[in-house]
Amino acid sequence: MKQPSQTLTRIAFGVIIVFVLAQVVWWIVFQQRYVRQTLTTTIANWERDAEVANGALARGVFDAALRAEFLEAYPHLRFADGRFRVDTGDVAQFRREQLGHVRMFAYEGPFFVLVVMLGLYIIHRSLRAERELKQRQQNFLNAVSHEFKTPISTLRLLIQTALYRSLSPDKQRSYLEKMAGELSRLELTSQQVLAAARLEQSPLRAPLEAFDLRDVVRDIIARLRPGLEARGATVRLEVPPEPLTVSIDPAAFSVVLSNLLDNAVKYTQQSDKPVTVRLEPADHLALLHVEDRGVGVDESESKRVFDKFYRVGNEMTRSAKGVGLGLYLVKSITEAMNGWVRCEGLEPGTRFTVVLPRRVAASVAQSGPRPSETHYLSPENYQETAASGS
């Protein structure tokens, strides 16, 4: 549903556009009328000057000297065949000049409209971006409130039940497991909010060292697998036989992969949640694919999902947990480690691909990792470096 401010903005823009178009059309019509009137009046005056001069000539007023002075004073007249006549060349020149003014308005009017429309479009884009940012911030506040309030309420209820009721050992264990799950949820939300705040204050500049990406991914999945399986996920890992040496910060990369796995499980609604993690070499790149069979992502949202606070739908009715920071952290951390990330829809499901350069890692591995140095390479610069063979 559109907000009143959006409706008023659209009405204001519509009024401005209509006014500008009407004004430009009026300018052109007015100029055409003015030019026609000027042409008619001026040519009539020139013909009257010729008639007056011919009348004076018939009365013998003009001699040769006076005729020359008269022609100099009235350059639009010519004396030929014993009579004063309006110079047809001057008439044609004057007509071209006046029609040139009409053409000038005909060209400048649409250009003026185009400039105004472009300005209005830029203003509209800015206002829409600001509205979307405010909406995402409001969604973030709603989500954070929900993500903190719900676990706290659940914990309070479980604790009160355990305090005032006699529970069997199995029931106690079930309650403790639920408490641990809610505490993990609180911890994850807090970590994401704090990590996003740290990235805002100072971009990640962790020292990068050479690691075999296969070993790093195996360790992360082994650590996360019990929690993922408890949520119904089945994680399958596919790795190539050859090493994939990359320059990364393992702790930061753990945040990337854990968020992608959490996202894959969170947006798979069925009880069976298959997730495939596949490592793939591609020339001088190492690709990490995380594929799920969830609800998927529309092509129009495949880039926006990495924006801070961005989540599809209404925070008050959405069933999926989260605050809209997970994929923002994935993108920011991956870029800080010289890579980039992309999202594409499957039938069904979604594939997230993290791309890391291998050539930089190879040079680091040969010279030995130096924690004091950080190696950065943008996607564009990496393409140039790979092409040059350096």
mmCIF file of C-alpha atoms in Angstrom:
data_model
loop_
_atom_site.group_PDB
_atom_site.id
_atom_site.type_symbol
_atom_site.label_atom_id
_atom_site.label_comp_id
_atom_site.label_asym_id
_atom_site.label_seq_id
_atom_site.Cartn_x
_atom_site.Cartn_y
_atom_site.Cartn_z
ATOM 1 C CA MET A 1 0.000 0.000 0.000
ATOM 2 C CA LYS A 2 1.352 3.404 -0.976
ATOM 3 C CA GLN A 3 2.002 5.917 1.755
ATOM 4 C CA PRO A 4 0.337 9.364 1.575
ATOM 5 C CA SER A 5 3.746 11.005 1.080
ATOM 6 C CA GLN A 6 4.387 8.814 -1.995
ATOM 7 C CA THR A 7 1.004 9.759 -3.451
ATOM 8 C CA LEU A 8 1.633 13.458 -2.866
ATOM 9 C CA THR A 9 5.084 13.176 -4.450
ATOM 10 C CA ARG A 10 3.645 11.495 -7.528
ATOM 11 C CA ILE A 11 0.933 14.170 -7.808
ATOM 12 C CA ALA A 12 3.538 16.936 -7.461
ATOM 13 C CA PHE A 13 5.760 15.369 -10.123
ATOM 14 C CA GLY A 14 2.745 14.936 -12.419
ATOM 15 C CA VAL A 15 1.759 18.590 -11.988
ATOM 16 C CA ILE A 16 5.319 19.731 -12.742
ATOM 17 C CA ILE A 17 5.523 17.550 -15.860
ATOM 18 C CA VAL A 18 2.158 18.760 -17.177
ATOM 19 C CA PHE A 19 3.083 22.403 -16.468
ATOM 20 C CA VAL A 20 6.467 22.093 -18.202
ATOM 21 C CA LEU A 21 4.970 20.405 -21.274
ATOM 22 C CA ALA A 22 2.159 22.972 -21.492
ATOM 23 C CA GLN A 23 4.613 25.850 -21.088
ATOM 24 C CA VAL A 24 6.949 24.552 -23.797
ATOM 25 C CA VAL A 25 4.061 23.985 -26.204
ATOM 26 C CA TRP A 26 2.789 27.512 -25.487
ATOM 27 C CA TRP A 27 6.237 28.975 -26.072
ATOM 28 C CA ILE A 28 6.475 27.293 -29.481
ATOM 29 C CA VAL A 29 2.927 28.260 -30.522
ATOM 30 C CA PHE A 30 3.422 31.839 -29.321
ATOM 31 C CA GLN A 31 6.705 32.132 -31.197
ATOM 32 C CA GLN A 32 5.136 30.842 -34.409
ATOM 33 C CA ARG A 33 2.318 33.377 -34.125
ATOM 34 C CA TYR A 34 4.761 36.157 -33.320
ATOM 35 C CA VAL A 35 6.967 35.285 -36.308
ATOM 36 C CA ARG A 36 4.012 35.194 -38.711
ATOM 37 C CA GLN A 37 2.771 38.548 -37.415
ATOM 38 C CA THR A 38 6.269 40.062 -37.617
ATOM 39 C CA LEU A 39 6.757 38.800 -41.178
ATOM 40 C CA THR A 40 3.397 40.124 -42.344
ATOM 41 C CA THR A 41 3.816 43.520 -40.654
ATOM 42 C CA THR A 42 7.424 44.049 -41.731
ATOM 43 C CA ILE A 43 6.872 43.103 -45.387
ATOM 44 C CA ALA A 44 3.746 45.310 -45.495
ATOM 45 C CA ASN A 45 5.789 48.236 -44.110
ATOM 46 C CA TRP A 46 8.512 47.653 -46.688
ATOM 47 C CA GLU A 47 5.945 47.631 -49.521
ATOM 48 C CA ARG A 48 4.408 50.841 -48.147
ATOM 49 C CA ASP A 49 7.884 52.452 -48.122
ATOM 50 C CA ALA A 50 8.256 51.457 -51.781
ATOM 51 C CA GLU A 51 4.834 52.981 -52.662
ATOM 52 C CA VAL A 52 5.671 56.245 -50.859
ATOM 53 C CA ALA A 53 9.027 56.437 -52.629
ATOM 54 C CA ASN A 54 7.457 55.743 -56.022
ATOM 55 C CA GLY A 55 4.853 58.494 -55.357
ATOM 56 C CA ALA A 56 7.614 60.976 -54.572
ATOM 57 C CA LEU A 57 9.512 59.816 -57.651
ATOM 58 C CA ALA A 58 6.453 60.509 -59.826
ATOM 59 C CA ARG A 59 6.274 64.053 -58.456
ATOM 60 C CA GLY A 60 9.929 64.612 -59.372
ATOM 61 C CA VAL A 61 11.177 64.855 -55.804
ATOM 62 C CA PHE A 62 14.186 62.534 -56.278
ATOM 63 C CA ASP A 63 17.346 63.408 -58.104
ATOM 64 C CA ALA A 64 20.297 61.023 -58.366
ATOM 65 C CA ALA A 65 21.992 62.186 -55.109
ATOM 66 C CA LEU A 66 18.776 62.136 -53.064
ATOM 67 C CA ARG A 67 17.853 58.712 -54.464
ATOM 68 C CA ALA A 68 21.202 57.304 -53.343
ATOM 69 C CA GLU A 69 20.701 58.715 -49.811
ATOM 70 C CA PHE A 70 17.170 57.291 -49.714
ATOM 71 C CA LEU A 71 18.357 53.813 -50.744
ATOM 72 C CA GLU A 72 21.069 53.971 -48.090
ATOM 73 C CA ALA A 73 18.467 54.874 -45.454
ATOM 74 C CA TYR A 74 16.118 52.076 -46.616
ATOM 75 C CA PRO A 75 18.381 49.115 -47.487
ATOM 76 C CA HIS A 76 15.390 46.828 -48.075
ATOM 77 C CA LEU A 77 14.481 48.836 -51.225
ATOM 78 C CA ARG A 78 16.039 48.604 -54.638
ATOM 79 C CA PHE A 79 15.730 50.987 -57.649
ATOM 80 C CA ALA A 80 15.224 49.144 -60.937
ATOM 81 C CA ASP A 81 13.462 49.891 -64.185
ATOM 82 C CA GLY A 82 12.682 53.416 -63.007
ATOM 83 C CA ARG A 83 10.841 52.280 -59.887
ATOM 84 C CA PHE A 84 11.507 51.530 -56.191
ATOM 85 C CA ARG A 85 10.884 47.902 -55.320
ATOM 86 C CA VAL A 86 11.227 45.743 -52.187
ATOM 87 C CA ASP A 87 14.389 43.644 -52.437
ATOM 88 C CA THR A 88 13.233 40.012 -52.745
ATOM 89 C CA GLY A 89 16.601 38.848 -51.398
ATOM 90 C CA ASP A 90 16.127 40.874 -48.191
ATOM 91 C CA VAL A 91 12.602 39.469 -47.869
ATOM 92 C CA ALA A 92 13.901 35.911 -48.169
ATOM 93 C CA GLN A 93 16.746 36.599 -45.713
ATOM 94 C CA PHE A 94 14.349 38.150 -43.195
ATOM 95 C CA ARG A 95 11.979 35.209 -43.559
ATOM 96 C CA ARG A 96 14.850 32.742 -42.917
ATOM 97 C CA GLU A 97 15.928 34.652 -39.814
ATOM 98 C CA GLN A 98 12.438 34.611 -38.339
ATOM 99 C CA LEU A 99 11.873 30.964 -39.136
ATOM 100 C CA GLY A 100 15.241 30.291 -37.514
ATOM 101 C CA HIS A 101 13.825 31.624 -34.235
ATOM 102 C CA VAL A 102 10.927 29.177 -34.549
ATOM 103 C CA ARG A 103 13.318 26.286 -35.160
ATOM 104 C CA MET A 104 15.424 27.386 -32.211
ATOM 105 C CA PHE A 105 12.404 27.179 -29.914
ATOM 106 C CA ALA A 106 11.368 23.882 -31.534
ATOM 107 C CA TYR A 107 14.812 22.404 -30.713
ATOM 108 C CA GLU A 108 15.375 24.063 -27.347
ATOM 109 C CA GLY A 109 11.860 23.311 -26.077
ATOM 110 C CA PRO A 110 12.186 19.487 -26.180
ATOM 111 C CA PHE A 111 15.746 19.753 -24.860
ATOM 112 C CA PHE A 112 14.464 21.830 -21.943
ATOM 113 C CA VAL A 113 11.749 19.230 -21.313
ATOM 114 C CA LEU A 114 14.353 16.448 -21.458
ATOM 115 C CA VAL A 115 16.577 18.214 -18.905
ATOM 116 C CA VAL A 116 13.635 18.787 -16.564
ATOM 117 C CA MET A 117 12.502 15.170 -16.948
ATOM 118 C CA LEU A 118 16.022 13.931 -16.250
ATOM 119 C CA GLY A 119 16.214 16.101 -13.145
ATOM 120 C CA LEU A 120 12.834 14.837 -11.950
ATOM 121 C CA TYR A 121 13.918 11.257 -12.625
ATOM 122 C CA ILE A 122 17.092 11.704 -10.563
ATOM 123 C CA ILE A 123 15.090 13.286 -7.747
ATOM 124 C CA HIS A 124 12.550 10.452 -7.968
ATOM 125 C CA ARG A 125 15.315 7.840 -7.789
ATOM 126 C CA SER A 126 16.865 9.574 -4.790
ATOM 127 C CA LEU A 127 13.540 9.816 -2.994
ATOM 128 C CA ARG A 128 12.734 6.197 -3.754
ATOM 129 C CA ALA A 129 16.161 5.057 -2.535
ATOM 130 C CA GLU A 130 15.683 7.078 0.637
ATOM 131 C CA ARG A 131 12.225 5.574 1.174
ATOM 132 C CA GLU A 132 13.568 2.078 0.583
ATOM 133 C CA LEU A 133 16.428 2.694 3.018
ATOM 134 C CA LYS A 134 14.002 3.936 5.644
ATOM 135 C CA GLN A 135 11.792 0.920 5.015
ATOM 136 C CA ARG A 136 14.769 -1.441 5.345
ATOM 137 C CA GLN A 137 15.819 0.320 8.542
ATOM 138 C CA GLN A 138 12.292 -0.040 9.880
ATOM 139 C CA ASN A 139 12.331 -3.695 8.866
ATOM 140 C CA PHE A 140 15.663 -4.056 10.637
ATOM 141 C CA LEU A 141 14.299 -2.530 13.830
ATOM 142 C CA ASN A 142 11.227 -4.754 13.664
ATOM 143 C CA ALA A 143 13.355 -7.816 12.988
ATOM 144 C CA VAL A 144 15.844 -7.033 15.770
ATOM 145 C CA SER A 145 12.990 -6.457 18.181
ATOM 146 C CA HIS A 146 11.461 -9.770 17.140
ATOM 147 C CA GLU A 147 14.775 -11.648 17.196
ATOM 148 C CA PHE A 148 15.513 -10.448 20.748
ATOM 149 C CA LYS A 149 12.000 -10.451 22.162
ATOM 150 C CA THR A 150 10.994 -13.936 21.040
ATOM 151 C CA PRO A 151 13.997 -15.847 22.485
ATOM 152 C CA ILE A 152 13.853 -13.848 25.706
ATOM 153 C CA SER A 153 10.130 -14.604 26.106
ATOM 154 C CA THR A 154 10.746 -18.271 25.349
ATOM 155 C CA LEU A 155 13.609 -18.449 27.841
ATOM 156 C CA ARG A 156 11.520 -16.757 30.519
ATOM 157 C CA LEU A 157 8.666 -19.204 29.974
ATOM 158 C CA LEU A 158 10.970 -22.240 30.073
ATOM 159 C CA ILE A 159 12.751 -21.023 33.206
ATOM 160 C CA GLN A 160 9.493 -20.260 35.008
ATOM 161 C CA THR A 161 8.141 -23.672 34.044
ATOM 162 C CA ALA A 162 11.291 -25.379 35.337
ATOM 163 C CA LEU A 163 11.156 -23.393 38.585
ATOM 164 C CA TYR A 164 7.531 -24.002 39.476
ATOM 165 C CA ARG A 165 6.958 -27.493 38.115
ATOM 166 C CA SER A 166 8.510 -30.834 38.790
ATOM 167 C CA LEU A 167 9.998 -32.091 35.545
ATOM 168 C CA SER A 168 11.260 -35.501 34.528
ATOM 169 C CA PRO A 169 14.905 -35.812 33.436
ATOM 170 C CA ASP A 170 13.852 -36.148 29.786
ATOM 171 C CA LYS A 171 11.683 -33.028 30.056
ATOM 172 C CA GLN A 172 14.497 -31.115 31.750
ATOM 173 C CA ARG A 173 16.883 -32.092 28.957
ATOM 174 C CA SER A 174 14.335 -31.026 26.342
ATOM 175 C CA TYR A 175 13.927 -27.653 28.057
ATOM 176 C CA LEU A 176 17.694 -27.184 28.315
ATOM 177 C CA GLU A 177 18.118 -27.960 24.615
ATOM 178 C CA LYS A 178 15.456 -25.413 23.740
ATOM 179 C CA MET A 179 17.176 -22.847 25.990
ATOM 180 C CA ALA A 180 20.493 -23.531 24.274
ATOM 181 C CA GLY A 181 18.852 -23.040 20.872
ATOM 182 C CA GLU A 182 17.309 -19.723 21.904
ATOM 183 C CA LEU A 183 20.630 -18.564 23.375
ATOM 184 C CA SER A 184 22.357 -19.463 20.096
ATOM 185 C CA ARG A 185 19.741 -17.425 18.259
ATOM 186 C CA LEU A 186 20.414 -14.435 20.517
ATOM 187 C CA GLU A 187 24.153 -14.882 20.102
ATOM 188 C CA LEU A 188 23.911 -15.035 16.300
ATOM 189 C CA THR A 189 21.764 -11.889 16.165
ATOM 190 C CA SER A 190 24.168 -10.028 18.461
ATOM 191 C CA GLN A 191 27.193 -11.140 16.437
ATOM 192 C CA GLN A 192 25.638 -9.997 13.161
ATOM 193 C CA VAL A 193 24.654 -6.582 14.523
ATOM 194 C CA LEU A 194 28.097 -6.037 16.088
ATOM 195 C CA ALA A 195 29.927 -7.276 12.979
ATOM 196 C CA ALA A 196 27.905 -4.934 10.760
ATOM 197 C CA ALA A 197 28.650 -2.029 13.120
ATOM 198 C CA ARG A 198 32.391 -2.815 13.041
ATOM 199 C CA LEU A 199 32.369 -2.953 9.230
ATOM 200 C CA GLU A 200 30.682 0.450 9.139
ATOM 201 C CA GLN A 201 33.345 2.004 11.378
ATOM 202 C CA SER A 202 36.366 0.389 9.729
ATOM 203 C CA PRO A 203 36.372 -2.064 6.789
ATOM 204 C CA LEU A 204 37.852 -5.493 7.416
ATOM 205 C CA ARG A 205 41.625 -5.411 7.008
ATOM 206 C CA ALA A 206 42.556 -8.773 8.510
ATOM 207 C CA PRO A 207 45.934 -10.255 7.476
ATOM 208 C CA LEU A 208 45.427 -12.831 4.754
ATOM 209 C CA GLU A 209 47.385 -16.080 4.709
ATOM 210 C CA ALA A 210 47.583 -18.980 2.288
ATOM 211 C CA PHE A 211 45.216 -21.888 3.060
ATOM 212 C CA ASP A 212 43.831 -24.833 1.171
ATOM 213 C CA LEU A 213 40.185 -23.875 0.806
ATOM 214 C CA ARG A 214 39.179 -27.548 0.932
ATOM 215 C CA ASP A 215 40.544 -27.940 4.457
ATOM 216 C CA VAL A 216 39.002 -24.670 5.672
ATOM 217 C CA VAL A 217 35.559 -25.591 4.330
ATOM 218 C CA ARG A 218 35.775 -29.131 5.772
ATOM 219 C CA ASP A 219 36.589 -27.770 9.236
ATOM 220 C CA ILE A 220 33.757 -25.206 9.147
ATOM 221 C CA ILE A 221 31.166 -27.733 7.987
ATOM 222 C CA ALA A 222 32.314 -30.304 10.556
ATOM 223 C CA ARG A 223 31.788 -27.699 13.281
ATOM 224 C CA LEU A 224 28.390 -26.564 11.970
ATOM 225 C CA ARG A 225 26.995 -29.922 10.844
ATOM 226 C CA PRO A 226 25.388 -31.000 14.171
ATOM 227 C CA GLY A 227 23.433 -27.758 14.490
ATOM 228 C CA LEU A 228 22.400 -27.827 10.831
ATOM 229 C CA GLU A 229 21.263 -31.454 11.007
ATOM 230 C CA ALA A 230 19.253 -30.655 14.136
ATOM 231 C CA ARG A 231 17.323 -28.174 11.978
ATOM 232 C CA GLY A 232 16.613 -30.854 9.347
ATOM 233 C CA ALA A 233 19.469 -30.062 6.958
ATOM 234 C CA THR A 234 21.510 -32.626 5.044
ATOM 235 C CA VAL A 235 24.826 -31.096 4.013
ATOM 236 C CA ARG A 236 26.748 -32.661 1.129
ATOM 237 C CA LEU A 237 30.293 -31.483 0.438
ATOM 238 C CA GLU A 238 31.938 -31.899 -2.979
ATOM 239 C CA VAL A 239 35.634 -31.029 -3.321
ATOM 240 C CA PRO A 240 38.053 -31.366 -6.249
ATOM 241 C CA PRO A 241 41.103 -33.633 -5.960
ATOM 242 C CA GLU A 242 43.631 -30.826 -6.449
ATOM 243 C CA PRO A 243 44.372 -28.185 -3.764
ATOM 244 C CA LEU A 244 42.617 -24.817 -3.933
ATOM 245 C CA THR A 245 45.080 -22.462 -2.291
ATOM 246 C CA VAL A 246 43.608 -19.058 -1.498
ATOM 247 C CA SER A 247 44.544 -16.097 0.679
ATOM 248 C CA ILE A 248 41.901 -15.654 3.371
ATOM 249 C CA ASP A 249 41.274 -14.996 7.030
ATOM 250 C CA PRO A 250 39.771 -18.321 8.223
ATOM 251 C CA ALA A 251 37.760 -16.720 11.050
ATOM 252 C CA ALA A 252 36.201 -14.171 8.683
ATOM 253 C CA PHE A 253 35.584 -16.841 6.048
ATOM 254 C CA SER A 254 33.808 -18.901 8.698
ATOM 255 C CA VAL A 255 31.326 -16.038 9.064
ATOM 256 C CA VAL A 256 30.762 -16.085 5.289
ATOM 257 C CA LEU A 257 30.105 -19.817 5.010
ATOM 258 C CA SER A 258 28.067 -20.082 8.220
ATOM 259 C CA ASN A 259 25.767 -17.281 7.055
ATOM 260 C CA LEU A 260 25.296 -18.918 3.658
ATOM 261 C CA LEU A 261 24.484 -22.269 5.268
ATOM 262 C CA ASP A 262 22.128 -20.650 7.770
ATOM 263 C CA ASN A 263 20.421 -18.807 4.919
ATOM 264 C CA ALA A 264 20.051 -22.040 2.907
ATOM 265 C CA VAL A 265 18.386 -23.855 5.803
ATOM 266 C CA LYS A 266 16.291 -20.898 6.928
ATOM 267 C CA TYR A 267 14.584 -20.401 3.563
ATOM 268 C CA THR A 268 13.893 -24.092 2.886
ATOM 269 C CA GLN A 269 10.389 -24.643 4.184
ATOM 270 C CA GLN A 270 10.053 -28.413 3.786
ATOM 271 C CA SER A 271 11.237 -30.722 6.549
ATOM 272 C CA ASP A 272 13.935 -32.253 4.334
ATOM 273 C CA LYS A 273 16.521 -29.520 3.705
ATOM 274 C CA PRO A 274 19.262 -30.725 1.329
ATOM 275 C CA VAL A 275 22.205 -28.324 1.004
ATOM 276 C CA THR A 276 25.118 -28.866 -1.376
ATOM 277 C CA VAL A 277 28.479 -27.173 -0.820
ATOM 278 C CA ARG A 278 30.686 -27.558 -3.881
ATOM 279 C CA LEU A 279 34.227 -26.331 -4.456
ATOM 280 C CA GLU A 280 35.298 -25.810 -8.053
ATOM 281 C CA PRO A 281 38.477 -24.559 -9.731
ATOM 282 C CA ALA A 282 38.024 -22.192 -12.673
ATOM 283 C CA ASP A 283 41.228 -20.998 -14.334
ATOM 284 C CA HIS A 284 42.864 -18.855 -11.650
ATOM 285 C CA LEU A 285 39.753 -18.698 -9.484
ATOM 286 C CA ALA A 286 38.369 -20.820 -6.672
ATOM 287 C CA LEU A 287 34.563 -21.051 -6.604
ATOM 288 C CA LEU A 288 32.497 -22.005 -3.576
ATOM 289 C CA HIS A 289 28.875 -22.869 -4.407
ATOM 290 C CA VAL A 290 26.190 -23.214 -1.723
ATOM 291 C CA GLU A 291 22.988 -24.611 -3.223
ATOM 292 C CA ASP A 292 19.642 -25.204 -1.540
ATOM 293 C CA ARG A 293 16.169 -26.304 -2.622
ATOM 294 C CA GLY A 294 14.295 -23.516 -0.854
ATOM 295 C CA VAL A 295 11.933 -20.777 -1.942
ATOM 296 C CA GLY A 296 14.459 -19.238 -4.333
ATOM 297 C CA VAL A 297 15.212 -15.625 -5.224
ATOM 298 C CA ASP A 298 13.696 -13.593 -8.058
ATOM 299 C CA GLU A 299 16.143 -12.287 -10.636
ATOM 300 C CA SER A 300 15.146 -8.708 -9.760
ATOM 301 C CA GLU A 301 16.256 -9.301 -6.161
ATOM 302 C CA SER A 302 19.451 -11.277 -6.814
ATOM 303 C CA LYS A 303 21.628 -8.198 -6.193
ATOM 304 C CA ARG A 304 19.486 -6.411 -3.634
ATOM 305 C CA VAL A 305 19.628 -9.352 -1.217
ATOM 306 C CA PHE A 306 23.186 -8.254 -0.347
ATOM 307 C CA ASP A 307 22.038 -4.784 0.750
ATOM 308 C CA LYS A 308 22.086 -4.019 4.422
ATOM 309 C CA PHE A 309 18.718 -4.563 6.154
ATOM 310 C CA TYR A 310 17.124 -5.831 2.935
ATOM 311 C CA ARG A 311 14.568 -8.592 3.416
ATOM 312 C CA VAL A 312 11.639 -9.500 1.203
ATOM 313 C CA GLY A 313 8.159 -8.994 2.608
ATOM 314 C CA ASN A 314 6.774 -7.605 5.833
ATOM 315 C CA GLU A 315 8.748 -8.090 9.016
ATOM 316 C CA MET A 316 5.587 -8.455 11.071
ATOM 317 C CA THR A 317 4.288 -11.401 9.024
ATOM 318 C CA ARG A 318 7.537 -13.083 7.894
ATOM 319 C CA SER A 319 8.193 -16.503 9.385
ATOM 320 C CA ALA A 320 11.927 -16.719 8.561
ATOM 321 C CA LYS A 321 14.262 -15.581 11.308
ATOM 322 C CA GLY A 322 16.973 -12.962 10.840
ATOM 323 C CA VAL A 323 17.634 -9.228 10.751
ATOM 324 C CA GLY A 324 18.758 -8.719 7.138
ATOM 325 C CA LEU A 325 22.499 -8.567 7.861
ATOM 326 C CA GLY A 326 23.707 -12.075 6.995
ATOM 327 C CA LEU A 327 24.182 -11.645 3.245
ATOM 328 C CA TYR A 328 25.441 -8.083 3.730
ATOM 329 C CA LEU A 329 28.226 -9.533 5.904
ATOM 330 C CA VAL A 330 28.888 -12.248 3.302
ATOM 331 C CA LYS A 331 29.394 -9.654 0.560
ATOM 332 C CA SER A 332 31.429 -7.217 2.663
ATOM 333 C CA ILE A 333 33.783 -9.837 4.104
ATOM 334 C CA THR A 334 34.271 -11.586 0.753
ATOM 335 C CA GLU A 335 35.176 -8.309 -0.945
ATOM 336 C CA ALA A 336 37.621 -7.533 1.882
ATOM 337 C CA MET A 337 39.323 -10.848 1.062
ATOM 338 C CA ASN A 338 39.743 -9.870 -2.601
ATOM 339 C CA GLY A 339 36.748 -11.836 -3.839
ATOM 340 C CA TRP A 340 33.159 -11.274 -4.815
ATOM 341 C CA VAL A 341 29.850 -13.097 -4.413
ATOM 342 C CA ARG A 342 26.838 -13.629 -6.659
ATOM 343 C CA CYS A 343 23.358 -15.058 -6.338
ATOM 344 C CA GLU A 344 21.273 -16.923 -8.908
ATOM 345 C CA GLY A 345 17.933 -18.695 -8.799
ATOM 346 C CA LEU A 346 17.528 -22.425 -9.401
ATOM 347 C CA GLU A 347 14.472 -24.569 -10.191
ATOM 348 C CA PRO A 348 13.839 -24.809 -7.305
ATOM 349 C CA GLY A 349 16.155 -23.140 -4.840
ATOM 350 C CA THR A 350 19.064 -20.721 -4.844
ATOM 351 C CA ARG A 351 22.782 -20.882 -5.523
ATOM 352 C CA PHE A 352 25.226 -18.496 -3.847
ATOM 353 C CA THR A 353 28.729 -18.466 -5.312
ATOM 354 C CA VAL A 354 31.754 -17.049 -3.509
ATOM 355 C CA VAL A 355 34.648 -16.319 -5.898
ATOM 356 C CA LEU A 356 38.206 -16.039 -4.587
ATOM 357 C CA PRO A 357 41.397 -15.531 -6.632
ATOM 358 C CA ARG A 358 44.005 -18.315 -6.528
ATOM 359 C CA ARG A 359 46.962 -16.577 -8.210
ATOM 360 C CA VAL A 360 47.437 -14.119 -5.327
ATOM 361 C CA ALA A 361 47.348 -17.024 -2.901
ATOM 362 C CA ALA A 362 49.974 -18.881 -4.943
ATOM 363 C CA SER A 363 52.399 -15.966 -4.720
ATOM 364 C CA VAL A 364 51.834 -15.743 -0.993
ATOM 365 C CA ALA A 365 52.369 -19.472 -0.558
ATOM 366 C CA GLN A 366 55.676 -19.387 -2.461
ATOM 367 C CA SER A 367 57.096 -16.518 -0.455
ATOM 368 C CA GLY A 368 55.577 -17.691 2.820
ATOM 369 C CA PRO A 369 52.622 -16.090 4.590
ATOM 370 C CA ARG A 370 53.381 -12.788 6.216
ATOM 371 C CA PRO A 371 50.639 -11.796 8.664
ATOM 372 C CA SER A 372 51.644 -8.150 8.501
ATOM 373 C CA GLU A 373 50.680 -7.914 4.819
ATOM 374 C CA THR A 374 47.241 -7.905 3.255
ATOM 375 C CA HIS A 375 46.824 -8.635 -0.465
ATOM 376 C CA TYR A 376 43.900 -7.037 -2.292
ATOM 377 C CA LEU A 377 42.699 -7.609 -5.810
ATOM 378 C CA SER A 378 39.443 -6.415 -7.332
ATOM 379 C CA PRO A 379 37.559 -8.553 -9.893
ATOM 380 C CA GLU A 380 38.542 -6.157 -12.696
ATOM 381 C CA ASN A 381 42.211 -5.979 -11.696
ATOM 382 C CA TYR A 382 42.321 -9.735 -11.237
ATOM 383 C CA GLN A 383 41.177 -10.277 -14.822
ATOM 384 C CA GLU A 384 44.003 -8.036 -16.066
ATOM 385 C CA THR A 385 46.561 -9.753 -13.831
ATOM 386 C CA ALA A 386 45.487 -13.207 -14.956
ATOM 387 C CA ALA A 387 45.625 -12.191 -18.614
ATOM 388 C CA SER A 388 49.151 -10.826 -18.262
ATOM 389 C CA GLY A 389 50.308 -14.015 -16.558
ATOM 390 C CA SER A 390 51.875 -12.194 -13.625
#
